[in-house]
Coordinates of C-alpha atoms in Angstrom, one line a residue:
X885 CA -1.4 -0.6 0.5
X886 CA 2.4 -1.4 -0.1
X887 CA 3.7 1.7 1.7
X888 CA 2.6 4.2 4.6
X889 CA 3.5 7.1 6.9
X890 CA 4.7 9.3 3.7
X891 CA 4.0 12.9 4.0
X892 CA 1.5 12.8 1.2
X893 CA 1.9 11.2 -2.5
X894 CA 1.1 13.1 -5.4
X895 CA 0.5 12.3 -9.2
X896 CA 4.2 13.6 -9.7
X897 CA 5.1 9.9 -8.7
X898 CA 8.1 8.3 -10.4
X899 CA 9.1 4.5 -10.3
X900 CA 12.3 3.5 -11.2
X901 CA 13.5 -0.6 -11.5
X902 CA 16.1 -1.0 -10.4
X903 CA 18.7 -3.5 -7.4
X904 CA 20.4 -6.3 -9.2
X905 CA 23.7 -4.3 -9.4
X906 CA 25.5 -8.2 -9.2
X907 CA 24.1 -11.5 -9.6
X908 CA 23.9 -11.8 -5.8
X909 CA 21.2 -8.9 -5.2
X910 CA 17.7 -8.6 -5.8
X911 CA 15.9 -6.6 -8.1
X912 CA 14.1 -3.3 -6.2
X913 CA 11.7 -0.7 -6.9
X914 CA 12.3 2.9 -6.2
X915 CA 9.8 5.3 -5.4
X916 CA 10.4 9.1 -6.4
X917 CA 7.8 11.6 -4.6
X918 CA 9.6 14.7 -4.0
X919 CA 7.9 15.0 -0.9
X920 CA 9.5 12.5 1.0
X921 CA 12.9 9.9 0.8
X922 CA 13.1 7.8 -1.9
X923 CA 11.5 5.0 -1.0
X924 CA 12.8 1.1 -2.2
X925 CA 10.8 -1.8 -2.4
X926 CA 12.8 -5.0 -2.1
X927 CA 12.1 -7.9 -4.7
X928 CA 10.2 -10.1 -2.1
X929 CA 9.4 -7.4 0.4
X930 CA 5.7 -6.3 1.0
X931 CA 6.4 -2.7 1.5
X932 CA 8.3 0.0 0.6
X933 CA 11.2 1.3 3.6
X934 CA 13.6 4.9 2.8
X935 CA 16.5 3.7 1.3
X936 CA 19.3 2.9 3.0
X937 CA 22.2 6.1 2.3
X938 CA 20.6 8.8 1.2
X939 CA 22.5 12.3 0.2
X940 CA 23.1 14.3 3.1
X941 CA 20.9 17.4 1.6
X942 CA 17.9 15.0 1.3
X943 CA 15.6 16.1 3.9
X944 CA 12.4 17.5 4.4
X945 CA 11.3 19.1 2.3
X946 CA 13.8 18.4 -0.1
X947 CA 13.5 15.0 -1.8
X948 CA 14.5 13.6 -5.5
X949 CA 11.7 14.0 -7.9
X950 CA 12.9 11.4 -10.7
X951 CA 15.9 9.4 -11.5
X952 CA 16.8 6.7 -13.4
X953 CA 19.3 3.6 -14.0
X954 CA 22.3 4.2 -16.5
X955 CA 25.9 2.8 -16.7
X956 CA 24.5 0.6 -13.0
X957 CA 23.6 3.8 -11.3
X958 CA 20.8 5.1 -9.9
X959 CA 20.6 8.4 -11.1
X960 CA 18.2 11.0 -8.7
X961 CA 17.3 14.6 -9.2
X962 CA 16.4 17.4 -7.3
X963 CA 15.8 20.9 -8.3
X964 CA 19.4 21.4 -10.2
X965 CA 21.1 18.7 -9.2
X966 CA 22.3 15.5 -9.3
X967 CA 23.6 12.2 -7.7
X968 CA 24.5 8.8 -8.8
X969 CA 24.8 6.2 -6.7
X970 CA 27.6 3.4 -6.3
X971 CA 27.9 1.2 -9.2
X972 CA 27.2 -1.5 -6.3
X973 CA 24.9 -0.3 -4.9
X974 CA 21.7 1.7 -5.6
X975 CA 20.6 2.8 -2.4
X976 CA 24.2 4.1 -1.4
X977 CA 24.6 7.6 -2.1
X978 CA 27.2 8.7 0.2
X979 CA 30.3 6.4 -0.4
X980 CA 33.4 7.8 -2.3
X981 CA 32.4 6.6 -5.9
X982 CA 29.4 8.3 -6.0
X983 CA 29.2 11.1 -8.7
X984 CA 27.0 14.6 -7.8
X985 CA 27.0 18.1 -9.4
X986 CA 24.3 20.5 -10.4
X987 CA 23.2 20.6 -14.2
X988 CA 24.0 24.1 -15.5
X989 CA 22.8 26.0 -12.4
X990 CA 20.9 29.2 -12.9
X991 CA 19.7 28.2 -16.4
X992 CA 15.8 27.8 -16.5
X993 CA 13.9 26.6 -13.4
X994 CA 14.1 23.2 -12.3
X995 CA 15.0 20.0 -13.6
X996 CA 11.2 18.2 -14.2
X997 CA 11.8 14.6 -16.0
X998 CA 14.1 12.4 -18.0
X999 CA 14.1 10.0 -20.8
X1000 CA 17.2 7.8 -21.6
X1001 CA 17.3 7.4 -25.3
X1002 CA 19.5 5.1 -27.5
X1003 CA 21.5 4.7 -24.1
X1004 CA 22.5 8.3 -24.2
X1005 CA 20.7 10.3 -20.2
X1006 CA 18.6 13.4 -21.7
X1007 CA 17.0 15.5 -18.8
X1008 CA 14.6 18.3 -19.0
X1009 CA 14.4 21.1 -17.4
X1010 CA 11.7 24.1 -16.8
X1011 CA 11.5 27.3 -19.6
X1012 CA 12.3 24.6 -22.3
X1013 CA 16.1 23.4 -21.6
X1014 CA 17.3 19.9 -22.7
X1015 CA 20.9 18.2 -21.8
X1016 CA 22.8 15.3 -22.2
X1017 CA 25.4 13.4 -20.3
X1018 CA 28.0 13.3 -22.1
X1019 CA 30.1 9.8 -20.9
X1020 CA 32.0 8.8 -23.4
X1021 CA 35.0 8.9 -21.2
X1022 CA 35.8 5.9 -19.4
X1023 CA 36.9 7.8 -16.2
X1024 CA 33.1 9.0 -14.3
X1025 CA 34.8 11.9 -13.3
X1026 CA 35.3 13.0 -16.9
X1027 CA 31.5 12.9 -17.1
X1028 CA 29.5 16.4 -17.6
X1029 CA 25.9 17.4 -19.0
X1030 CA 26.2 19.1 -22.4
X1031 CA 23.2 21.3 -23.8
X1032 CA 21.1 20.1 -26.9
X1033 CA 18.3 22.6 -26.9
X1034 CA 17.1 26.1 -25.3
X1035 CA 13.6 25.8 -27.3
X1036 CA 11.5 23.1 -26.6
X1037 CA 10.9 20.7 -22.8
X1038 CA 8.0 18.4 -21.5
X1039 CA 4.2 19.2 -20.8
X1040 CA 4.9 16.9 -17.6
X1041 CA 7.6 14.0 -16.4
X1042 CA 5.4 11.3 -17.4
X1043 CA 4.8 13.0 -21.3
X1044 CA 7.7 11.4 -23.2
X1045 CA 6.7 9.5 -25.7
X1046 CA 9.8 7.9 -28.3
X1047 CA 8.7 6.7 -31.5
X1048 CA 11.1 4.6 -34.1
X1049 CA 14.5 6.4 -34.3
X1050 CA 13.1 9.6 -32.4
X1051 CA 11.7 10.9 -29.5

């Protein structure tokens, strides 16, 4: 086993690759569980350790359930929110250039999965709500999530599935 000592691991899993932010650092794998910190697996590590800044609202029990890597983030979320990391480094997400916020809060349940689609961030959320981040500023802070749909969502995190030119 490459990691131990987490609370429990369920099939709600989510790897994201990710590390490499410069040509000096390693590639890593993160671990999303929901259930305990994200976890990070250095490129020529054996096992998986917490990364190193987490959010200060990640504790037990609340933990990221997904994320992802866009624009050299990592992006995490948990319940309504979320956080994106420094553009150097991926397991820092408590320095000043990190970006957080909630994705329209009390609208559906919680956010459940993501899919990043012709470069363009889409997360889902529960009771069939889909958004977008819309970054086409080149200032972060400009960035917000825009709604595409109210009527459709995901049978489960790991169900996207993109065919040619659609998803």
């Amino acid at each position: 086993a490459i990691t131990s000592g987490l609370s429990s691991v369920n099939s709600k899993a989510f790897f994201v690759e990710g590390g490499n932010e410069t040509a000096a650092r390693d590639k890593k794998l993160f671990l999303f569980t929901g259930m305990n910190q994200v976890q990070v697996l250095q490129a020529d590590e054996t096992s998986f350790s917490s990364v190193d800044n987490p959010a200060s609202d990640w504790f037990t029990p609340n933990f990221p359930t997904f994320g992802f890597v866009h624009r050299n983030r990592l992006w995490a979320f948990m319940k309504q929110r979320f956080y994106a990391s420094t553009t150097g480094d991926h397991e820092d997400f408590v320095a000043g250039t990190i970006i957080t916020g909630s994705v329209f809060p009390g609208e559906g349940g919680d956010l459940i999965g993501c899919w990043i689609f012709k470069g363009r961030p889409f997360v889902f959320k529960e009771g069939g709500f889909v958004y977008f981040l819309d970054d086409s500023d080149t200032d972060s802070t400009n960035w917000y999530w825009r709604k595409l749909a109210s009527n459709f969502g995901l049978a489960s995190p790991h169900s996207v599935f993109e065919t040619t030119n659609d998803m």
